[in-house]
Short mmCIF file of C-alpha atoms in Angstrom, two decimals:
data_model
loop_
_atom_site.label_atom_id
_atom_site.label_comp_id
_atom_site.label_asym_id
_atom_site.label_seq_id
_atom_site.Cartn_x
_atom_site.Cartn_y
_atom_site.Cartn_z
CA MET J 1 84.84 94.69 85.89
CA LEU J 2 85.69 92.81 88.87
CA PHE J 3 88.85 92.69 90.97
CA SER J 4 88.72 88.75 90.54
CA SER J 5 89.08 88.86 86.76
CA ALA J 6 91.79 88.60 84.33
CA ILE J 7 90.87 92.28 82.68
CA PHE J 8 91.25 93.66 85.12
CA LEU J 9 94.12 91.48 86.75
CA PHE J 10 97.04 90.90 83.39
CA LEU J 11 95.64 94.50 81.56
CA PHE J 12 93.15 97.60 83.47
CA LEU J 13 95.23 97.39 87.09
CA PRO J 14 98.71 96.77 85.57
CA ALA J 15 98.34 99.76 83.04
CA PHE J 16 97.00 102.25 85.99
CA LEU J 17 99.59 101.55 88.34
CA ILE J 18 102.13 101.74 85.74
CA ILE J 19 100.89 105.28 84.22
CA TYR J 20 99.61 106.28 87.32
CA TYR J 21 103.47 106.18 88.75
CA LEU J 22 104.94 107.65 85.74
CA LEU J 23 102.27 110.70 85.88
CA PRO J 24 103.58 114.20 88.03
CA ARG J 25 102.09 113.86 91.70
CA ARG J 26 99.14 117.48 90.07
CA TRP J 27 97.80 114.62 87.94
CA HIS J 28 97.22 111.31 90.35
CA ASN J 29 93.30 112.43 91.07
CA ALA J 30 92.54 113.57 87.50
CA PHE J 31 93.28 110.17 86.19
CA LEU J 32 92.17 108.31 88.78
CA PHE J 33 89.35 110.11 88.30
CA GLY J 34 88.98 109.23 84.55
CA ALA J 35 90.64 105.27 85.30
CA SER J 36 87.59 105.35 87.79
CA LEU J 37 84.39 106.54 85.24
CA VAL J 38 86.29 103.76 83.05
CA PHE J 39 86.07 100.66 85.07
CA TYR J 40 82.59 101.52 85.44
CA ALA J 41 81.63 102.02 82.52
CA LYS J 42 83.05 98.61 81.42
CA GLY J 43 80.44 96.89 82.51
CA GLU J 44 78.05 99.95 82.87
CA GLY J 45 78.08 101.58 79.71
CA LEU J 46 76.32 104.81 79.39
CA VAL J 47 75.24 104.24 82.90
CA VAL J 48 77.85 105.89 83.99
CA LEU J 49 75.73 108.61 83.70
CA VAL J 50 73.88 108.61 86.78
CA LEU J 51 77.19 108.02 89.38
CA LEU J 52 78.50 111.51 87.86
CA VAL J 53 74.55 112.80 87.88
CA SER J 54 74.55 111.51 92.12
CA ALA J 55 78.32 112.97 92.23
CA LEU J 56 76.66 116.43 90.74
CA ILE J 57 73.96 116.63 92.81
CA ASN J 58 76.21 116.21 96.10
CA TYR J 59 78.65 118.39 95.20
CA VAL J 60 76.65 121.64 94.21
CA ALA J 61 74.84 120.48 97.45
CA GLY J 62 77.81 121.29 99.07
CA GLN J 63 79.06 124.30 97.93
CA LEU J 64 74.80 125.70 98.44
CA ILE J 65 75.45 124.43 102.21
CA GLU J 66 79.09 126.29 102.84
CA ARG J 67 77.28 128.85 100.77
CA GLY J 68 75.07 129.41 103.65
CA ARG J 69 71.84 128.59 101.42
CA ARG J 70 71.83 125.03 104.27
CA GLN J 71 67.97 123.94 104.10
CA ALA J 72 67.61 124.17 99.60
CA GLY J 73 71.58 122.50 100.12
CA LEU J 74 70.84 119.40 102.44
CA TRP J 75 67.74 118.95 100.59
CA LEU J 76 68.76 119.23 97.11
CA SER J 77 72.03 115.90 98.81
CA LEU J 78 68.51 114.24 99.93
CA VAL J 79 65.80 114.22 98.19
CA GLY J 80 67.85 114.09 94.55
CA SER J 81 70.43 111.70 95.58
CA LEU J 82 67.30 109.62 97.24
CA SER J 83 64.74 110.11 94.63
CA LEU J 84 68.24 108.59 91.98
CA LEU J 85 68.27 105.67 94.32
CA PHE J 86 64.67 104.76 95.25
CA TYR J 87 63.80 104.93 90.78
CA TYR J 88 66.84 102.67 90.32
CA LYS J 89 66.50 100.49 93.21
CA TYR J 90 63.01 100.40 94.68
CA ALA J 91 60.63 101.27 91.35
CA ASN J 92 59.89 97.92 90.78
CA PHE J 93 59.86 96.65 93.85
CA LEU J 94 56.90 99.38 94.76
CA PHE J 95 55.28 98.90 91.55
CA ASP J 96 54.76 94.59 91.87
CA SER J 97 54.19 94.40 95.77
CA VAL J 98 51.56 97.53 95.45
CA ARG J 99 50.26 95.37 92.57
CA GLY J 100 50.25 92.60 94.27
CA PHE J 101 48.19 93.92 97.13
CA ALA J 102 45.77 95.04 94.95
CA GLU J 103 45.15 91.37 93.54
CA ALA J 104 46.03 90.06 97.23
CA PHE J 105 42.52 92.09 98.35
CA MET J 106 40.64 90.77 94.89
CA LEU J 107 40.52 95.02 93.69
CA PRO J 108 40.60 95.75 90.44
CA VAL J 109 44.48 96.43 88.75
CA SER J 110 44.48 96.54 84.14
CA GLU J 111 46.79 94.22 83.17
CA ASN J 112 48.17 97.08 80.83
CA LEU J 113 49.18 99.11 83.79
CA THR J 114 53.30 97.55 84.46
CA LEU J 115 56.16 99.46 85.05
CA ALA J 116 59.20 98.15 82.24
CA GLN J 117 62.03 96.18 84.33
CA ILE J 118 64.10 98.59 85.59
CA ALA J 119 68.33 98.03 85.48
CA LEU J 120 70.23 98.72 89.25
CA PRO J 121 73.24 100.68 88.79
CA ILE J 122 75.66 98.30 90.61
CA GLY J 123 77.03 100.22 93.82
CA ILE J 124 74.89 103.24 93.17
CA SER J 125 73.91 101.97 96.83
CA PHE J 126 77.49 102.97 97.87
CA TYR J 127 78.15 106.52 96.22
CA THR J 128 74.71 107.37 97.01
CA PHE J 129 75.31 106.56 101.25
CA GLN J 130 78.97 108.11 100.56
CA GLY J 131 77.86 111.54 98.53
CA ILE J 132 74.93 112.21 101.65
CA SER J 133 77.42 111.41 104.75
CA TYR J 134 79.38 114.14 102.88
CA THR J 135 76.64 116.88 102.45
CA LEU J 136 75.54 116.06 106.36
CA ASP J 137 78.73 117.08 107.25
CA ILE J 138 79.64 120.06 106.15
CA TYR J 139 76.19 120.53 107.17
CA TRP J 140 76.21 119.61 111.16
CA GLY J 141 79.64 121.19 110.46
CA ARG J 142 82.06 118.86 110.33
CA ILE J 143 84.47 119.42 107.33
CA ARG J 144 84.51 121.09 104.25
CA ALA J 145 83.19 121.61 101.58
CA ASN J 146 85.11 120.51 98.96
CA LYS J 147 85.58 123.87 95.77
CA SER J 148 87.51 121.11 93.28
CA PHE J 149 84.92 119.20 91.79
CA LEU J 150 87.71 116.76 90.63
CA ASP J 151 89.45 115.82 93.30
CA TYR J 152 84.85 115.50 95.07
CA GLY J 153 84.40 113.52 91.89
CA THR J 154 87.31 111.31 92.97
CA TYR J 155 86.40 110.46 96.36
CA VAL J 156 82.99 109.59 94.54
CA ALA J 157 84.20 107.15 91.36
CA MET J 158 87.51 105.85 92.65
CA PHE J 159 87.35 102.18 91.85
CA PRO J 160 88.53 100.31 95.01
CA HIS J 161 84.86 101.00 96.44
CA GLN J 162 82.96 102.05 94.14
CA ILE J 163 81.43 98.32 93.35
CA ALA J 164 81.15 96.63 96.53
CA GLY J 165 82.03 99.61 99.19
CA PRO J 166 83.48 99.82 101.71
CA ILE J 167 82.14 103.23 102.35
CA VAL J 168 84.31 105.37 102.14
CA ARG J 169 83.76 108.87 104.47
CA TYR J 170 85.10 112.10 102.60
CA ALA J 171 86.00 113.20 105.82
CA ASP J 172 88.21 110.32 106.28
CA ILE J 173 89.90 110.64 102.79
CA ALA J 174 90.05 114.12 102.51
CA PRO J 175 93.19 114.76 104.08
CA GLU J 176 94.32 112.48 101.31
CA LEU J 177 92.59 113.81 98.49
CA SER J 178 95.12 117.00 98.66
CA GLU J 179 98.26 114.83 98.76
CA ARG J 180 99.14 111.64 99.90
CA THR J 181 102.12 110.04 100.47
CA THR J 182 102.96 106.79 97.87
CA THR J 183 105.71 103.87 99.07
CA LEU J 184 107.50 101.41 98.42
CA GLU J 185 107.55 99.66 101.57
CA LYS J 186 102.99 101.51 101.53
CA PHE J 187 102.55 99.76 98.24
CA GLY J 188 103.96 96.66 99.24
CA VAL J 189 101.53 95.91 101.81
CA GLY J 190 98.91 96.74 99.92
CA ALA J 191 99.86 94.47 97.28
CA GLU J 192 99.56 92.19 100.11
CA ARG J 193 96.18 92.72 101.73
CA PHE J 194 95.26 92.42 97.72
CA ILE J 195 96.28 89.12 96.91
CA ILE J 196 94.67 88.24 100.57
CA GLY J 197 91.22 89.47 99.75
CA LEU J 198 91.89 87.70 96.05
CA ALA J 199 92.53 84.72 97.32
CA LYS J 200 89.46 85.01 99.89
CA LYS J 201 87.19 85.43 97.04
CA VAL J 202 89.08 83.60 94.38
CA LEU J 203 89.77 79.72 96.56
CA ILE J 204 87.48 79.81 99.55
CA ALA J 205 83.98 82.44 98.41
CA ASN J 206 83.51 81.21 95.31
CA THR J 207 83.75 76.93 95.97
CA PHE J 208 81.46 77.61 98.70
CA ALA J 209 79.14 79.77 96.38
CA ASN J 210 79.30 76.59 94.47
CA ILE J 211 77.66 74.47 96.96
CA ALA J 212 76.13 76.99 98.41
CA ASP J 213 73.87 78.13 94.57
CA THR J 214 73.14 74.22 94.21
CA ILE J 215 71.64 73.67 96.67
CA PHE J 216 69.10 76.92 96.96
CA ASN J 217 68.60 76.02 93.41
CA ALA J 218 67.99 72.59 93.75
CA ARG J 219 63.81 71.61 94.42
CA PRO J 220 63.37 70.55 97.77
CA ASP J 221 61.80 67.48 97.10
CA SER J 222 65.69 66.74 95.71
CA TYR J 223 68.02 66.78 98.97
CA GLY J 224 67.09 66.63 102.05
CA THR J 225 67.94 68.52 105.95
CA ALA J 226 71.95 67.11 105.77
CA THR J 227 71.43 69.17 102.48
CA ALA J 228 69.88 71.67 103.62
CA TRP J 229 72.65 72.34 107.08
CA ILE J 230 75.36 72.60 104.08
CA GLY J 231 73.63 74.53 101.97
CA ILE J 232 73.91 77.51 104.67
CA VAL J 233 76.95 76.57 106.13
CA ALA J 234 78.19 76.54 102.60
CA TYR J 235 76.39 80.67 102.41
CA THR J 236 77.76 81.71 105.79
CA LEU J 237 81.61 81.51 104.78
CA GLN J 238 80.88 82.68 100.95
CA ILE J 239 79.20 85.66 101.70
CA TYR J 240 81.40 86.12 105.33
CA PHE J 241 84.94 85.36 102.55
CA ASP J 242 83.43 87.48 99.60
CA PHE J 243 82.39 90.51 101.64
CA SER J 244 85.89 90.40 103.51
CA GLY J 245 87.81 89.52 100.54
CA TYR J 246 86.54 92.73 98.79
CA SER J 247 86.71 94.80 100.99
CA ASP J 248 90.71 93.35 101.88
CA MET J 249 91.05 94.21 98.31
CA ALA J 250 90.05 97.69 98.16
CA ILE J 251 92.19 98.35 101.63
CA GLY J 252 95.25 96.57 99.24
CA LEU J 253 93.64 98.71 96.52
CA GLY J 254 93.59 102.14 98.17
CA LYS J 255 97.19 102.12 99.98
CA MET J 256 98.82 101.06 95.81
CA VAL J 257 97.79 104.67 95.46
CA GLY J 258 98.13 106.00 99.12
CA PHE J 259 95.51 106.13 100.68
CA ASP J 260 93.95 104.13 103.63
CA PHE J 261 90.70 103.18 104.15
CA LYS J 262 89.78 101.93 107.13
CA GLU J 263 89.14 98.55 108.23
CA ASN J 264 85.52 96.94 107.40
CA PHE J 265 85.43 93.23 109.78
CA ASN J 266 86.01 92.27 112.25
CA TYR J 267 86.23 88.20 112.36
CA PRO J 268 82.07 88.51 113.08
CA TYR J 269 81.80 85.40 113.60
CA ILE J 270 83.62 85.47 116.29
CA ALA J 271 81.01 87.31 118.39
CA LYS J 272 79.02 86.71 121.93
CA SER J 273 75.18 88.63 119.85
CA ILE J 274 73.86 89.63 117.91
CA GLN J 275 75.00 93.15 119.13
CA ASP J 276 78.11 92.28 119.13
CA PHE J 277 78.64 90.32 115.72
CA TRP J 278 77.30 93.81 113.80
CA ARG J 279 80.62 95.44 115.56
CA ARG J 280 82.21 93.30 113.53
CA TRP J 281 80.20 92.72 110.19
CA HIS J 282 80.21 95.98 107.40
CA ILE J 283 82.41 98.05 109.36
CA SER J 284 81.20 100.80 107.63
CA LEU J 285 77.48 99.98 106.69
CA SER J 286 76.61 99.64 110.52
CA SER J 287 78.48 103.00 110.99
CA TRP J 288 77.11 104.97 108.73
CA PHE J 289 73.78 104.17 110.15
CA ARG J 290 74.39 104.52 113.68
CA ASP J 291 75.26 108.53 112.65
CA TYR J 292 73.10 109.10 109.99
CA VAL J 293 70.43 107.28 110.98
CA TYR J 294 70.29 105.97 114.51
CA ILE J 295 71.92 109.56 116.52
CA PRO J 296 69.95 111.30 114.33
CA LEU J 297 67.18 109.79 115.51
CA GLY J 298 67.58 110.30 119.22
CA GLY J 299 69.81 106.66 119.54
CA ASN J 300 69.21 106.08 123.19
CA ARG J 301 68.59 109.30 124.47
CA VAL J 302 65.52 109.43 124.52
CA GLY J 303 63.37 106.45 126.71
CA ASN J 304 63.11 103.03 126.28
CA VAL J 305 60.33 102.50 124.07
CA ARG J 306 62.07 105.35 121.78
CA THR J 307 65.29 103.77 121.58
CA TYR J 308 63.52 100.51 120.50
CA VAL J 309 61.70 102.21 117.21
CA ASN J 310 64.17 103.60 116.19
CA LEU J 311 66.50 100.54 116.38
CA MET J 312 64.39 98.82 114.40
CA ILE J 313 63.93 102.20 111.94
CA VAL J 314 67.59 101.48 112.08
CA PHE J 315 67.33 97.03 111.12
CA LEU J 316 64.29 97.59 108.18
CA VAL J 317 66.55 100.12 106.33
CA THR J 318 69.36 97.89 106.77
CA GLY J 319 67.41 95.93 104.91
CA LEU J 320 66.04 97.57 102.71
CA TRP J 321 69.33 98.95 101.82
CA HIS J 322 70.97 94.77 100.65
CA GLY J 323 67.85 94.77 98.70
CA ALA J 324 64.14 95.63 96.93
CA SER J 325 63.14 92.10 98.16
CA TRP J 326 60.82 91.09 101.11
CA ASN J 327 63.45 89.29 101.51
CA PHE J 328 65.99 91.19 102.45
CA ILE J 329 63.76 93.81 104.51
CA ILE J 330 62.19 90.62 106.63
CA TRP J 331 66.13 90.14 107.39
CA GLY J 332 66.32 93.13 108.79
CA VAL J 333 63.99 93.08 111.00
CA TYR J 334 64.60 89.31 111.68
CA HIS J 335 68.09 91.08 113.10
CA GLY J 336 66.32 94.53 114.74
CA ALA J 337 64.61 92.10 116.96
CA PHE J 338 67.09 90.28 118.08
CA LEU J 339 68.43 94.38 118.71
CA LEU J 340 65.83 94.65 120.81
CA LEU J 341 65.80 91.30 122.74
CA GLU J 342 69.02 92.16 123.90
CA ARG J 343 68.78 95.23 125.09
CA ALA J 344 65.65 94.58 127.32
CA GLY J 345 67.70 92.01 129.48
CA LEU J 346 69.05 89.17 126.93
CA GLY J 347 72.41 90.51 126.28
CA LYS J 348 72.61 91.11 130.24
CA TRP J 349 72.18 87.54 130.61
CA LEU J 350 74.90 86.49 127.25
CA ALA J 351 77.60 88.24 129.23
CA LYS J 352 77.47 86.31 132.05
CA ALA J 353 76.77 83.42 130.13
CA TRP J 354 79.03 80.38 129.48
CA PRO J 355 80.88 82.25 126.14
CA PRO J 356 80.28 78.67 123.75
CA ILE J 357 76.60 78.84 125.30
CA ALA J 358 76.80 83.04 123.47
CA HIS J 359 79.54 81.99 120.88
CA LEU J 360 76.00 78.93 119.50
CA TYR J 361 72.73 81.69 120.25
CA THR J 362 75.08 84.33 117.65
CA LEU J 363 75.97 81.78 115.46
CA LEU J 364 72.48 79.74 115.06
CA ALA J 365 70.78 82.80 114.70
CA VAL J 366 73.27 85.03 111.84
CA LEU J 367 72.58 80.95 109.93
CA ILE J 368 69.08 81.11 110.09
CA GLY J 369 69.42 85.13 108.76
CA TRP J 370 71.14 84.13 105.77
CA VAL J 371 68.27 82.01 104.81
CA PHE J 372 66.13 84.77 103.93
CA PHE J 373 69.34 86.64 102.92
CA ARG J 374 70.18 83.93 99.80
CA ALA J 375 66.44 82.84 98.92
CA LEU J 376 64.90 85.11 96.42
CA THR J 377 61.93 85.11 97.66
CA LEU J 378 60.89 84.45 101.28
CA THR J 379 58.26 81.95 99.31
CA GLU J 380 61.65 79.64 99.30
CA ALA J 381 62.80 81.16 102.51
CA VAL J 382 60.37 79.33 104.28
CA ALA J 383 60.40 75.46 102.41
CA TYR J 384 64.10 76.11 102.88
CA LEU J 385 63.70 76.95 106.42
CA ASN J 386 61.34 73.86 107.05
CA LYS J 387 64.01 71.24 104.70
CA MET J 388 66.94 72.34 107.91
CA VAL J 389 64.07 71.20 110.41
CA GLY J 390 63.45 68.08 108.42
CA ALA J 391 59.84 69.68 107.63
CA GLY J 392 58.71 70.30 103.77
CA PRO J 393 57.82 68.28 100.80
CA GLU J 394 58.58 63.81 100.69
CA LEU J 395 61.47 63.01 99.06
CA ALA J 396 62.47 61.79 96.35
CA GLU J 397 63.11 58.39 95.96
CA ARG J 398 66.46 58.72 94.75
CA LEU J 399 67.99 62.09 96.29
CA ALA J 400 69.65 64.21 93.79
CA TYR J 401 71.66 65.72 96.45
CA PRO J 402 72.64 63.58 99.01
CA PRO J 403 75.65 65.63 101.23
CA SER J 404 77.45 62.58 99.75
CA PHE J 405 77.55 64.71 96.39
CA PHE J 406 79.30 67.82 98.08
CA LEU J 407 81.35 66.49 100.28
CA ASN J 408 84.71 65.15 98.55
CA GLY J 409 88.00 65.93 100.07
CA GLU J 410 88.26 68.88 98.55
CA VAL J 411 85.30 69.76 100.01
CA VAL J 412 85.66 69.45 103.02
CA VAL J 413 89.81 70.38 103.83
CA THR J 414 87.52 74.09 102.15
CA PHE J 415 85.55 73.78 105.15
CA VAL J 416 88.19 73.03 107.73
CA ILE J 417 90.35 75.84 106.35
CA GLY J 418 87.38 78.37 107.06
CA ILE J 419 86.18 78.09 109.80
CA ILE J 420 89.75 78.25 110.55
CA LEU J 421 90.23 81.37 108.84
CA ALA J 422 87.18 82.77 109.99
CA THR J 423 88.78 83.48 113.44
CA PRO J 424 91.65 85.50 114.55
CA VAL J 425 94.12 82.61 113.42
CA TYR J 426 95.72 84.80 110.66
CA HIS J 427 96.06 87.82 112.99
CA VAL J 428 97.78 85.34 116.22
CA PHE J 429 99.79 84.61 112.71
CA GLN J 430 100.51 87.94 111.53
CA GLN J 431 101.47 89.19 115.59
CA PHE J 432 104.05 86.19 115.64
CA TRP J 433 105.64 86.36 112.34
CA LEU J 434 106.23 90.04 112.97
CA ARG J 435 108.19 89.21 116.88
CA LEU J 436 109.92 87.11 114.48
CA GLN J 437 110.86 89.15 112.14
CA ASN J 438 112.00 91.41 115.06
CA ARG J 439 114.31 88.69 117.01
CA LEU J 440 116.12 88.55 113.89
CA MET J 441 116.36 91.85 112.92
CA ARG J 442 119.96 91.36 114.49
CA THR J 443 120.90 88.31 112.37
CA ASN J 444 121.02 87.46 108.29
CA ALA J 445 118.11 85.06 108.72
CA HIS J 446 114.90 88.02 108.68
CA TYR J 447 115.92 87.83 104.88
CA LEU J 448 114.98 84.27 104.50
CA PHE J 449 111.47 84.01 106.65
CA ASP J 450 110.86 87.77 104.52
CA SER J 451 111.59 85.81 101.19
CA ALA J 452 109.35 82.87 101.97
CA TYR J 453 106.53 85.31 103.23
CA VAL J 454 107.06 86.89 99.71
CA LEU J 455 107.45 83.25 97.83
CA GLY J 456 103.97 81.67 99.43
CA LEU J 457 102.14 85.78 98.63
CA VAL J 458 103.19 84.58 95.17
CA CYS J 459 101.92 81.33 95.26
CA LEU J 460 98.80 82.14 96.63
CA PHE J 461 98.39 84.91 93.75
CA ILE J 462 99.21 82.45 91.45
CA MET J 463 96.72 79.55 92.80
CA SER J 464 93.87 82.33 92.51
CA VAL J 465 94.62 82.92 88.85
CA MET J 466 94.88 78.98 87.84
CA TYR J 467 91.94 78.54 89.85
CA LEU J 468 90.11 81.84 87.19
CA ALA J 469 91.92 80.56 84.63
CA ALA J 470 89.90 76.85 85.34
CA ASP J 471 86.35 79.04 84.78
CA THR J 472 85.59 78.06 88.04
CA TYR J 473 82.74 79.26 89.65
CA ASN J 474 82.58 82.88 90.03
CA PRO J 475 79.65 85.12 91.00
CA PHE J 476 79.05 88.41 91.36
CA ILE J 477 76.95 88.52 94.18
CA TYR J 478 76.78 92.67 94.39
CA PHE J 479 74.26 92.45 91.40
CA ARG J 480 71.97 92.29 94.32
CA PHE J 481 71.93 94.61 96.15
#
């Protein structure tokens, strides 16, 4: 079930909220846990058992660590959680890679040696990392284990962050699992955030997705260099508004039921270095790797060579976390290489450089990296990069996809809006709006402005629903992750 679907917006969510607020508070976690399992099982069926097994493994591991069997609990969590993740996400990739290498080096491989395609449970990367962070925090003495499997299961299965993040750490919401407040004001803030995220996903990301998917799936001889750049710019905006839109919806849904999830994006496309980009992009993921991989490896306290190795390990694993393919691995190593260059001296130069130059460098590096991230194979990625620089196969006499095929009035306006909203313009508007409200609080005029803002949100929601009702393109990019 997707947040941007009619069944969620008009059936699941209203029914859930009505029942949730009618129930006594002592039943909130039980109902949230059960509703989350229904939410997951609607699309995944019995694969919901994988989520429950993962949750049970880390719950038991936490209890073992709490009772003094520290090593047993830690190994149960790491081996159990990562075994599930490896089997469902990486077994086919490893098998195909080994078979491919064997065939490349002309080693004997039996044709009968095959591995059936294993379905990837949606969100397994998110709830695996959440479980591991829970047990590691207990192991390091940062938190106490939760004695209630119901409360812990609610944390793991909670539908707002279940299938698309952000990666919510148990330590951040532990107090709210036992006692949380739900006010009309907090619910309103959550609804506002959800509507904004829905609009980002449906009105902006989906428009760019249609363009990017059309171009990336087209034959290389059917479009030219200009169209290739349109495609990758469209994907650059699509992935930001899709990821950040889902994070906004998750944060909003969390507030509706009393939880405060941390921010996950902070205008990454205004970054002036790759290091700065990763401080702003998918913050819950980059901070997870920092705290649970980079720092335990020694971080930057072990000399330059080891620090570089640690950084490269982190970004190699970051690439693998996103998906089981060589493209994701190369994408991770690619970003890691830029981090090494910046740490070796490029970062100091960028800090002193004219800001537009640093910004252009970062955007170009990120944009090229997205080619590897979006293309399905390494061959396709290389072919697309060739197309971007004017190389590649000879073009057809009549191009199927010239730039004019995509750049109609609606798309141009969406590009302009997307580029503007990828900057802190909305944040500046929000601050202006708050200052204006404070000035008008002593008059009746603020009611008019508040009403206008609420009406604007309602219109935004109606527009999003209209786009969904019109069967506009609505892909779910997290199937690959």
